[in-house]
Coordinates of N, CA and C in Angstrom, one line a residue:
M41 N 106.1 81.4 114.0 CA 105.4 81.3 112.7 C 105.8 82.4 111.8
W42 N 106.2 82.0 110.6 CA 106.6 83.0 109.6 C 105.4 83.7 109.0
D43 N 105.5 85.0 108.7 CA 104.5 85.8 108.0 C 105.0 86.2 106.7
P44 N 104.7 85.5 105.6 CA 105.3 85.9 104.3 C 105.0 87.3 103.9
V45 N 103.9 87.9 104.2 CA 103.5 89.2 103.8 C 104.5 90.2 104.5
R46 N 104.6 90.1 105.9 CA 105.5 91.0 106.6 C 107.0 90.8 106.1
Y47 N 107.4 89.6 105.9 CA 108.7 89.3 105.4 C 109.0 90.1 104.1
L48 N 108.0 90.1 103.2 CA 108.2 90.7 101.9 C 108.1 92.2 101.9
A49 N 107.8 92.8 103.1 CA 107.7 94.2 103.2 C 109.0 94.9 102.9
F50 N 110.1 94.2 103.1 CA 111.4 94.7 102.8 C 112.1 93.9 101.7
A51 N 111.4 93.5 100.7 CA 111.9 92.5 99.7 C 113.1 93.0 99.0
D52 N 113.1 94.3 98.7 CA 114.3 94.8 97.9 C 115.6 94.7 98.7
H53 N 115.5 95.0 100.0 CA 116.7 94.9 100.9 C 117.1 93.5 101.1
R54 N 116.1 92.6 101.3 CA 116.4 91.2 101.5 C 116.9 90.5 100.3
S55 N 116.6 91.0 99.1 CA 117.0 90.3 97.9 C 118.4 90.6 97.4
R56 N 118.9 91.8 97.8 CA 120.2 92.2 97.2 C 121.3 91.2 97.6
P57 N 121.4 90.8 98.9 CA 122.4 89.8 99.2 C 122.3 88.5 98.4
F58 N 121.0 88.0 98.2 CA 120.8 86.8 97.4 C 121.4 87.0 96.0
H59 N 121.1 88.0 95.4 CA 121.6 88.2 94.0 C 123.1 88.4 94.0
D60 N 123.7 89.0 95.0 CA 125.1 89.1 95.1 C 125.8 87.8 95.3
L61 N 125.1 86.9 96.0 CA 125.6 85.6 96.3 C 125.6 84.7 95.0
V62 N 124.4 84.7 94.4 CA 124.2 83.8 93.2 C 125.1 84.3 92.0
A63 N 125.4 85.6 92.0 CA 126.3 86.1 90.9 C 127.7 85.5 90.9
R64 N 128.1 85.0 92.1 CA 129.4 84.4 92.2 C 129.4 82.9 92.0
I65 N 128.3 82.3 91.7 CA 128.2 80.8 91.5 C 128.4 80.6 90.0
G66 N 129.4 79.9 89.6 CA 129.7 79.8 88.2 C 129.1 78.6 87.4
A67 N 128.1 77.9 88.0 CA 127.6 76.7 87.3 C 127.0 77.2 86.0
V68 N 127.2 76.3 85.0 CA 126.7 76.6 83.6 C 125.4 75.9 83.3
S69 N 125.4 74.6 83.4 CA 124.2 73.8 83.1 C 123.9 72.7 84.2
P70 N 123.6 73.2 85.3 CA 123.4 72.2 86.4 C 122.1 71.4 86.2
R71 N 122.2 70.2 86.7 CA 121.0 69.3 86.6 C 119.9 69.6 87.6
R72 N 120.3 69.8 88.9 CA 119.4 70.1 89.9 C 119.9 71.3 90.8
V73 N 119.0 72.2 91.0 CA 119.4 73.4 91.8 C 118.4 73.4 93.0
V74 N 119.0 73.6 94.2 CA 118.2 73.5 95.4 C 118.3 74.9 96.1
D75 N 117.1 75.5 96.4 CA 117.0 76.7 97.2 C 116.6 76.3 98.6
L76 N 117.6 76.2 99.4 CA 117.5 75.6 100.8 C 117.1 76.7 101.8
G77 N 115.8 76.8 102.1 CA 115.3 78.0 102.9 C 114.8 79.0 101.9
C78 N 113.8 78.6 101.1 CA 113.4 79.4 100.0 C 112.5 80.6 100.4
G79 N 111.9 80.5 101.7 CA 111.0 81.6 102.1 C 109.8 81.5 101.2
P80 N 109.2 82.7 100.9 CA 108.0 82.7 100.1 C 108.2 82.5 98.6
G81 N 109.5 82.2 98.2 CA 109.8 81.8 96.8 C 110.0 83.0 95.9
N82 N 110.0 84.2 96.4 CA 110.1 85.4 95.6 C 111.5 85.4 94.9
L83 N 112.5 84.8 95.5 CA 113.8 84.8 94.9 C 114.1 83.5 94.1
T84 N 113.4 82.5 94.4 CA 113.7 81.2 93.7 C 113.5 81.3 92.2
G85 N 112.6 82.2 91.8 CA 112.3 82.4 90.4 C 113.6 82.9 89.7
A86 N 114.5 83.6 90.4 CA 115.7 84.0 89.7 C 116.6 82.8 89.4
L87 N 116.5 81.8 90.2 CA 117.3 80.5 89.9 C 116.7 79.8 88.7
V88 N 115.4 79.8 88.6 CA 114.7 79.2 87.4 C 115.1 80.0 86.1
T89 N 115.2 81.3 86.2 CA 115.6 82.1 85.1 C 117.1 81.9 84.7
R90 N 117.9 81.8 85.7 CA 119.4 81.7 85.5 C 119.7 80.3 84.9
W91 N 119.0 79.2 85.4 CA 119.3 77.9 84.9 C 118.0 77.2 84.4
P92 N 117.5 77.6 83.3 CA 116.2 77.2 82.8 C 116.1 75.7 82.5
T93 N 117.2 75.0 82.3 CA 117.1 73.5 82.0 C 117.2 72.7 83.3
A94 N 117.5 73.3 84.4 CA 117.6 72.6 85.7 C 116.3 72.3 86.3
V95 N 116.3 71.2 87.1 CA 115.2 71.0 88.1 C 115.5 71.9 89.3
V96 N 114.6 72.8 89.6 CA 114.8 73.7 90.7 C 113.8 73.3 91.9
E97 N 114.4 73.0 93.0 CA 113.6 72.7 94.2 C 113.6 73.8 95.2
A98 N 112.5 74.1 95.8 CA 112.4 75.1 96.8 C 112.0 74.5 98.1
L99 N 112.8 74.6 99.1 CA 112.6 73.9 100.4 C 112.6 74.9 101.5
D100 N 111.8 74.7 102.5 CA 111.7 75.6 103.7 C 111.1 74.8 104.8
S101 N 111.5 75.2 106.1 CA 110.9 74.6 107.2 C 109.5 75.1 107.6
S102 N 109.1 76.3 107.1 CA 107.9 76.9 107.4 C 106.8 76.5 106.4
P103 N 105.7 75.9 106.9 CA 104.6 75.6 106.0 C 104.0 76.8 105.4
E104 N 104.0 77.9 106.2 CA 103.4 79.2 105.6 C 104.2 79.6 104.4
M105 N 105.5 79.6 104.6 CA 106.4 80.0 103.5 C 106.3 79.1 102.3
V106 N 106.2 77.8 102.5 CA 106.1 76.8 101.4 C 104.8 77.0 100.7
A107 N 103.7 77.3 101.4 CA 102.4 77.6 100.8 C 102.5 78.8 99.9
A108 N 103.2 79.8 100.3 CA 103.4 81.0 99.5 C 104.2 80.7 98.3
A109 N 105.2 79.9 98.4 CA 106.1 79.6 97.3 C 105.3 78.7 96.3
R110 N 104.5 77.8 96.7 CA 103.7 77.0 95.8 C 102.7 77.9 95.0
E111 N 102.2 78.9 95.7 CA 101.3 79.8 95.0 C 102.0 80.5 93.8
R112 N 103.3 80.6 93.8 CA 104.1 81.1 92.7 C 104.4 80.1 91.7
G113 N 103.9 78.9 91.9 CA 104.1 77.8 90.9 C 105.3 77.1 91.0
L114 N 106.0 77.2 92.2 CA 107.3 76.5 92.4 C 107.1 75.1 93.0
D115 N 108.1 74.2 92.7 CA 108.1 72.9 93.3 C 108.7 73.1 94.7
A116 N 107.8 73.4 95.7 CA 108.2 73.7 97.1 C 107.7 72.7 98.0
R117 N 108.5 72.4 99.0 CA 108.0 71.4 100.1 C 108.7 71.8 101.4
V118 N 108.0 71.3 102.5 CA 108.5 71.5 103.8 C 109.7 70.6 104.0
Q119 N 110.8 71.1 104.5 CA 112.0 70.4 104.8 C 112.8 71.0 105.9
D120 N 113.2 70.2 106.9 CA 114.1 70.7 107.9 C 115.5 70.7 107.4
V121 N 116.2 71.8 107.5 CA 117.5 72.0 106.9 C 118.5 71.0 107.6
T122 N 118.3 70.7 108.9 CA 119.2 69.9 109.6 C 119.2 68.4 109.2
T123 N 118.2 68.0 108.5 CA 118.1 66.6 108.0 C 118.2 66.5 106.5
W124 N 118.3 67.6 105.8 CA 118.4 67.5 104.3 C 119.8 67.1 103.9
M125 N 119.9 66.3 102.8 CA 121.1 66.0 102.2 C 121.0 66.1 100.7
P126 N 122.0 66.5 100.0 CA 121.9 66.6 98.5 C 121.8 65.3 97.8
G127 N 121.0 65.2 96.7 CA 121.0 64.0 95.9 C 122.2 64.0 95.0
A128 N 122.4 62.8 94.3 CA 123.5 62.6 93.5 C 123.6 63.6 92.3
D129 N 122.4 64.1 91.9 CA 122.4 65.0 90.7 C 122.3 66.5 91.1
T130 N 122.5 66.8 92.4 CA 122.5 68.2 92.9 C 123.8 68.9 92.5
D131 N 123.7 69.9 91.6 CA 124.9 70.6 91.2 C 125.0 72.0 91.7
V132 N 123.9 72.5 92.3 CA 123.9 73.9 92.9 C 123.0 73.8 94.2
V133 N 123.6 74.3 95.3 CA 122.8 74.5 96.5 C 123.0 76.0 96.9
V134 N 121.8 76.6 97.1 CA 121.8 78.0 97.6 C 121.1 78.1 98.9
T135 N 121.8 78.6 99.9 CA 121.1 78.8 101.2 C 121.3 80.2 101.7
N136 N 120.3 81.0 101.7 CA 120.3 82.4 101.8 C 119.6 82.8 103.1
A137 N 120.4 83.3 104.1 CA 119.8 83.8 105.4 C 119.0 82.7 106.1
V138 N 119.6 81.6 106.2 CA 119.0 80.4 106.9 C 119.8 79.9 108.0
L139 N 121.1 79.7 107.8 CA 122.0 79.0 108.7 C 122.2 79.7 110.0
Q140 N 121.9 81.0 110.1 CA 122.1 81.7 111.3 C 121.1 81.2 112.4
W141 N 120.1 80.5 112.0 CA 119.1 79.9 112.9 C 119.5 78.5 113.4
V142 N 120.7 78.0 112.9 CA 121.0 76.6 113.2 C 122.4 76.5 113.9
P143 N 122.4 76.3 115.2 CA 123.6 76.1 115.9 C 124.4 74.9 115.4
G144 N 125.7 75.1 115.3 CA 126.5 74.0 114.8 C 126.3 73.7 113.3
H145 N 125.9 74.7 112.5 CA 125.7 74.5 111.1 C 127.0 74.2 110.3
E146 N 128.1 74.5 110.9 CA 129.4 74.2 110.2 C 129.5 72.8 109.8
A147 N 129.0 71.9 110.7 CA 129.1 70.4 110.5 C 128.1 70.1 109.3
L148 N 127.0 70.8 109.3 CA 126.0 70.5 108.2 C 126.7 70.9 106.8
V149 N 127.3 72.1 106.8 CA 127.9 72.5 105.5 C 129.0 71.6 105.1
R150 N 129.8 71.1 106.0 CA 130.8 70.1 105.6 C 130.2 68.8 105.0
R151 N 129.1 68.4 105.7 CA 128.5 67.1 105.2 C 127.9 67.4 103.8
W152 N 127.3 68.5 103.5 CA 126.8 68.8 102.2 C 127.9 68.8 101.1
V153 N 129.0 69.4 101.5 CA 130.1 69.5 100.5 C 130.7 68.1 100.2
D154 N 130.8 67.3 101.3 CA 131.2 65.9 101.1 C 130.3 65.1 100.2
A155 N 129.0 65.4 100.3 CA 128.0 64.6 99.5 C 127.8 65.1 98.1
L156 N 128.1 66.3 97.8 CA 127.9 66.9 96.5 C 128.9 66.3 95.5
P157 N 128.4 66.2 94.2 CA 129.3 65.6 93.2 C 130.4 66.6 92.8
S158 N 131.4 66.1 92.2 CA 132.6 66.9 91.8 C 132.0 68.0 90.8
G159 N 132.5 69.2 91.0 CA 132.1 70.3 90.2 C 130.8 71.0 90.7
A160 N 130.2 70.5 91.7 CA 129.0 71.2 92.2 C 129.3 72.4 93.0
W161 N 128.3 73.3 93.2 CA 128.5 74.6 93.8 C 127.6 74.7 95.0
L162 N 128.2 75.3 96.1 CA 127.4 75.6 97.3 C 127.6 77.1 97.6
G163 N 126.5 77.8 97.6 CA 126.5 79.3 98.0 C 125.7 79.5 99.2
M164 N 126.3 80.2 100.2 CA 125.6 80.5 101.5 C 125.8 81.9 101.9
Q165 N 124.8 82.5 102.5 CA 124.9 83.8 103.0 C 124.1 83.9 104.4
V166 N 124.8 84.5 105.4 CA 124.1 84.6 106.7 C 124.2 86.1 107.2
P167 N 123.2 86.6 107.8 CA 123.4 87.9 108.5 C 124.4 87.8 109.6
G168 N 125.2 88.8 109.7 CA 126.3 88.9 110.7 C 126.1 90.1 111.6
N169 N 124.9 90.4 111.9 CA 124.6 91.7 112.7 C 124.0 91.4 114.0
S170 N 124.1 90.2 114.6 CA 123.4 89.9 115.8 C 124.0 90.6 117.0
D171 N 125.2 91.3 116.8 CA 125.7 92.1 117.9 C 125.5 93.6 117.6
A172 N 124.7 93.9 116.6 CA 124.4 95.3 116.3 C 123.6 96.0 117.4
P173 N 123.6 97.3 117.4 CA 122.7 98.0 118.4 C 121.3 97.6 118.5
S174 N 120.7 97.2 117.3 CA 119.3 96.8 117.3 C 119.1 95.6 118.1
H175 N 120.0 94.6 118.0 CA 119.8 93.4 118.8 C 120.3 93.6 120.3
A176 N 121.3 94.4 120.5 CA 121.8 94.6 121.8 C 120.7 95.3 122.7
V177 N 120.0 96.3 122.2 CA 119.0 97.0 123.0 C 117.8 96.1 123.2
T178 N 117.5 95.2 122.2 CA 116.4 94.3 122.4 C 116.7 93.3 123.5
R179 N 117.9 92.7 123.5 CA 118.3 91.8 124.5 C 118.3 92.4 125.9
A180 N 118.8 93.7 126.0 CA 118.8 94.4 127.2 C 117.4 94.6 127.8
L181 N 116.4 95.0 126.9 CA 115.0 95.2 127.3 C 114.4 93.9 127.8
I182 N 114.7 92.8 127.1 CA 114.2 91.5 127.5 C 114.7 91.2 128.9
A183 N 116.0 91.4 129.1 CA 116.7 91.0 130.4 C 116.1 91.8 131.6
R184 N 115.7 93.1 131.3 CA 115.1 94.0 132.3 C 113.7 93.6 132.7
S185 N 112.9 93.4 131.6 CA 111.4 93.4 131.8 C 110.7 92.1 131.4
W186 N 111.4 91.3 130.6 CA 110.8 90.0 130.2 C 111.9 88.9 130.3
P187 N 112.4 88.7 131.5 CA 113.6 87.8 131.6 C 113.3 86.4 131.2
W188 N 112.0 86.0 131.3 CA 111.7 84.6 130.8 C 111.8 84.4 129.3
L189 N 112.0 85.5 128.6 CA 112.2 85.4 127.2 C 113.7 85.5 126.8
T190 N 114.5 85.5 127.8 CA 116.0 85.5 127.6 C 116.4 84.3 126.7
G191 N 117.2 84.6 125.7 CA 117.6 83.5 124.8 C 116.8 83.5 123.5
L192 N 115.7 84.2 123.4 CA 114.9 84.3 122.2 C 115.5 85.2 121.1
V193 N 116.4 86.1 121.5 CA 117.2 87.0 120.6 C 118.6 86.7 120.9
P194 N 119.2 85.6 120.5 CA 120.5 85.2 120.8 C 121.6 85.9 119.9
V195 N 122.8 85.8 120.3 CA 123.9 86.2 119.4 C 124.0 85.0 118.4
S196 N 123.8 85.3 117.2 CA 123.7 84.2 116.2 C 125.0 83.4 116.1
P197 N 124.9 82.1 115.9 CA 126.2 81.3 115.8 C 126.8 81.3 114.4
V198 N 127.1 82.5 113.9 CA 127.7 82.7 112.6 C 129.2 83.0 112.7
L199 N 129.9 82.6 111.7 CA 131.4 82.9 111.6 C 131.6 84.1 110.7
G200 N 132.8 84.5 110.7 CA 133.3 85.5 109.7 C 133.7 84.8 108.4
P201 N 134.1 85.6 107.4 CA 134.5 85.0 106.2 C 135.7 83.9 106.3
E202 N 136.7 84.3 107.2 CA 137.8 83.3 107.3 C 137.3 82.0 108.0
G203 N 136.3 82.1 108.9 CA 135.8 80.9 109.5 C 135.1 80.0 108.5
Y204 N 134.3 80.6 107.6 CA 133.6 79.7 106.6 C 134.6 79.2 105.6
A205 N 135.6 80.0 105.3 CA 136.7 79.5 104.4 C 137.4 78.3 104.9
D206 N 137.6 78.3 106.2 CA 138.2 77.1 106.9 C 137.2 75.9 106.8
V207 N 135.9 76.2 107.1 CA 134.9 75.1 107.1 C 134.8 74.5 105.7
L208 N 135.0 75.3 104.6 CA 134.8 74.8 103.3 C 136.2 74.6 102.6
A209 N 137.2 74.5 103.3 CA 138.6 74.4 102.8 C 138.8 73.2 101.9
A210 N 138.0 72.1 102.0 CA 138.1 71.0 101.1 C 137.7 71.3 99.7
A211 N 137.0 72.4 99.5 CA 136.6 72.8 98.2 C 137.4 74.1 97.8
E212 N 137.1 74.5 96.5 CA 137.6 75.8 96.1 C 136.6 76.8 96.7
V213 N 137.1 77.7 97.5 CA 136.2 78.6 98.3 C 136.5 80.1 98.1
D214 N 135.5 80.8 98.1 CA 135.5 82.3 98.0 C 134.6 82.8 99.1
A215 N 135.2 83.5 100.1 CA 134.4 84.0 101.2 C 134.6 85.5 101.4
W216 N 133.6 86.2 101.8 CA 133.7 87.7 102.0 C 132.6 88.2 102.8
E217 N 132.6 89.4 103.2 CA 131.5 90.1 103.9 C 131.3 91.4 103.4
T218 N 130.0 91.9 103.5 CA 129.6 93.2 103.0 C 128.6 93.8 104.1
T219 N 128.8 95.1 104.4 CA 127.9 95.8 105.2 C 127.0 96.7 104.3
Y220 N 125.8 96.4 104.2 CA 124.9 97.2 103.3 C 124.3 98.3 104.2
L221 N 124.4 99.5 103.7 CA 123.7 100.6 104.4 C 122.3 100.8 103.8
Q222 N 121.4 100.2 104.5 CA 120.0 100.1 104.0 C 119.2 101.4 104.4
R223 N 118.5 101.9 103.4 CA 117.7 103.1 103.7 C 116.3 102.7 103.8
L224 N 115.8 102.6 105.1 CA 114.4 102.1 105.4 C 113.5 103.3 105.4
T225 N 112.2 103.0 105.1 CA 111.2 104.1 105.1 C 110.1 103.7 106.0
G226 N 109.4 104.7 106.5 CA 108.3 104.5 107.4 C 108.6 104.7 108.9
T227 N 107.5 104.9 109.6 CA 107.7 105.1 111.1 C 108.2 103.8 111.7
D228 N 109.2 104.0 112.6 CA 109.8 102.8 113.3 C 110.2 101.7 112.4
A229 N 110.9 102.1 111.4 CA 111.3 101.2 110.3 C 112.1 100.1 110.8
V230 N 113.1 100.3 111.7 CA 113.9 99.3 112.2 C 113.1 98.3 113.0
L231 N 112.2 98.7 113.8 CA 111.3 97.8 114.5 C 110.5 96.9 113.6
E232 N 110.0 97.5 112.5 CA 109.2 96.7 111.5 C 110.1 95.7 110.9
W233 N 111.4 96.1 110.6 CA 112.3 95.1 110.0 C 112.5 93.9 110.9
L234 N 112.8 94.2 112.2 CA 113.1 93.2 113.2 C 111.9 92.3 113.4
T235 N 110.7 92.9 113.3 CA 109.4 92.1 113.6 C 109.3 91.0 112.5
G236 N 109.8 91.2 111.3 CA 109.7 90.2 110.3 C 110.7 89.1 110.4
T237 N 111.7 89.2 111.3 CA 112.7 88.2 111.4 C 113.1 87.9 112.8
T238 N 114.0 88.8 113.4 CA 114.5 88.5 114.7 C 113.5 88.4 115.8
L239 N 112.4 89.2 115.7 CA 111.5 89.2 116.8 C 110.4 88.1 116.7
R240 N 110.4 87.3 115.7 CA 109.4 86.3 115.5 C 109.2 85.4 116.8
P241 N 110.3 84.9 117.4 CA 110.2 84.0 118.5 C 109.5 84.8 119.7
V242 N 109.9 86.1 119.8 CA 109.3 86.9 120.9 C 107.8 87.1 120.7
R243 N 107.4 87.4 119.5 CA 106.0 87.6 119.1 C 105.2 86.3 119.4
A244 N 105.8 85.1 119.1 CA 105.1 83.9 119.3 C 104.9 83.6 120.8
A245 N 105.8 84.1 121.7 CA 105.8 83.8 123.1 C 104.8 84.8 123.9
L246 N 104.4 85.9 123.2 CA 103.6 86.9 124.0 C 102.2 86.9 123.4
D247 N 101.2 87.2 124.3 CA 99.9 87.4 123.8 C 99.8 88.8 123.2
D248 N 98.7 89.2 122.6 CA 98.6 90.5 121.9 C 98.9 91.7 122.8
A249 N 98.4 91.7 124.0 CA 98.6 92.8 124.9 C 100.0 93.0 125.2
A250 N 100.7 91.9 125.6 CA 102.1 91.9 126.0 C 103.0 92.3 124.8
W251 N 102.6 91.8 123.6 CA 103.4 92.1 122.4 C 103.2 93.6 122.1
A252 N 102.1 94.2 122.3 CA 101.9 95.6 122.1 C 102.7 96.4 123.0
E253 N 102.8 96.0 124.3 CA 103.6 96.7 125.3 C 105.1 96.5 124.9
F254 N 105.5 95.3 124.5 CA 106.9 95.1 124.1 C 107.3 96.1 123.0
R255 N 106.5 96.2 122.0 CA 106.8 97.0 120.9 C 106.9 98.5 121.3
A256 N 105.9 98.9 122.2 CA 105.9 100.3 122.7 C 107.2 100.6 123.5
R257 N 107.7 99.6 124.2 CA 108.9 99.8 125.0 C 110.1 99.8 124.1
L258 N 110.2 99.0 123.1 CA 111.3 98.9 122.3 C 111.5 100.0 121.2
A259 N 110.4 100.5 120.8 CA 110.4 101.5 119.7 C 111.3 102.7 120.0
P260 N 111.1 103.4 121.2 CA 112.0 104.5 121.4 C 113.5 104.2 121.6
L261 N 113.8 103.0 122.0 CA 115.1 102.5 122.2 C 115.8 102.4 120.8
L262 N 115.0 101.9 119.8 CA 115.5 101.7 118.5 C 115.6 103.1 117.8
R263 N 114.7 104.0 118.1 CA 114.7 105.3 117.4 C 116.0 106.1 117.9
A264 N 116.4 105.8 119.2 CA 117.6 106.5 119.7 C 118.8 106.0 119.0
E265 N 118.9 104.7 118.7 CA 120.0 104.1 118.0 C 120.0 104.4 116.5
Y266 N 118.8 104.5 115.9 CA 118.7 104.7 114.5 C 117.7 105.8 114.3
P267 N 118.2 107.1 114.4 CA 117.3 108.2 114.3 C 116.8 108.4 112.9
Q268 N 115.5 108.8 112.8 CA 115.0 109.1 111.5 C 115.6 110.4 110.9
R269 N 115.9 110.3 109.6 CA 116.4 111.5 108.9 C 115.3 112.5 108.6
P270 N 115.7 113.8 108.3 CA 114.7 114.8 108.0 C 113.8 114.4 106.9
D271 N 114.2 113.5 106.0 CA 113.3 113.1 104.8 C 112.4 112.0 105.2
G272 N 112.5 111.5 106.5 CA 111.6 110.4 106.9 C 112.2 109.0 106.7
T273 N 113.4 108.9 106.2 CA 114.1 107.6 106.1 C 115.0 107.4 107.2
T274 N 115.5 106.1 107.3 CA 116.4 105.7 108.4 C 117.5 104.9 107.9
W275 N 118.7 105.2 108.2 CA 119.9 104.4 107.8 C 120.0 103.2 108.7
F276 N 120.1 102.0 108.2 CA 120.2 100.8 109.0 C 121.4 99.9 108.4
P277 N 122.6 100.0 109.0 CA 123.7 99.2 108.5 C 123.4 97.7 108.8
F278 N 123.7 96.9 107.8 CA 123.4 95.4 108.0 C 124.6 94.6 107.4
R279 N 125.3 93.9 108.2 CA 126.4 93.1 107.8 C 126.0 91.7 107.4
R280 N 126.5 91.3 106.3 CA 126.2 89.9 105.7 C 127.6 89.2 105.4
V281 N 127.6 87.9 105.7 CA 128.7 87.1 105.4 C 128.4 86.1 104.4
F282 N 129.3 85.9 103.4 CA 129.1 85.1 102.2 C 130.2 84.0 102.1
A283 N 129.8 82.9 101.5 CA 130.8 81.9 101.1 C 130.3 81.2 99.9
V284 N 131.1 81.0 98.9 CA 130.8 80.2 97.7 C 131.9 79.1 97.5
A285 N 131.5 77.9 97.4 CA 132.5 76.8 97.3 C 132.1 75.9 96.1
R286 N 133.2 75.5 95.4 CA 133.1 74.6 94.2 C 133.8 73.3 94.6
V287 N 133.0 72.2 94.6 CA 133.5 70.9 95.0 C 134.6 70.4 94.0
R288 N 135.7 70.0 94.6 CA 136.8 69.5 93.7 C 136.4 68.1 93.2

């Protein structure tokens, strides 16, 4: 279950890749813009501002996130990304930090591009840090002490820029990657970051007591990998992979 409040605790860091992605989409007057995996809708508003004459749809698989987006006045609805297809008037699709949850999403992306009208734009961004120390120590802890949870923190099925360029080769494609050096604040900041995303399946599988023990065991491992600086902040490198395609 998604927690919109916890997710938004790091809104500034989570929003920067979105804005960097959308800045590379060159659509001028799109008819319909789809935010595929809108979360709580805090970023969808930027699409409304960028393209004020477009119909902007906000879609997400989480009812909690959709409810939060609707509270912002957005046209939001629950939608499984694996079954969604663009309509004939869809000129822009933005999918930000969603496809890393979907094994085999390369086929989805190809289907979308094939279905989009000529001149339409698809922009995608996925985290590329599932082999980072934060995830490696989490998987190692699970393997040692909670082996029945193995697989809940997988290596994400994401490609590098060249891989997505190949997937989108039928269109005009621009693909790149960026590692953001995020400056997090607060005690056990990396653990709090992971709790809002990567550790959601683990939290859902554990009762309150087991979850508290899991956090207590993981916290010092993360502090060793990401030590707090004298000013109380923590550097957290985070790799992101981007691709923007314009349909021919």
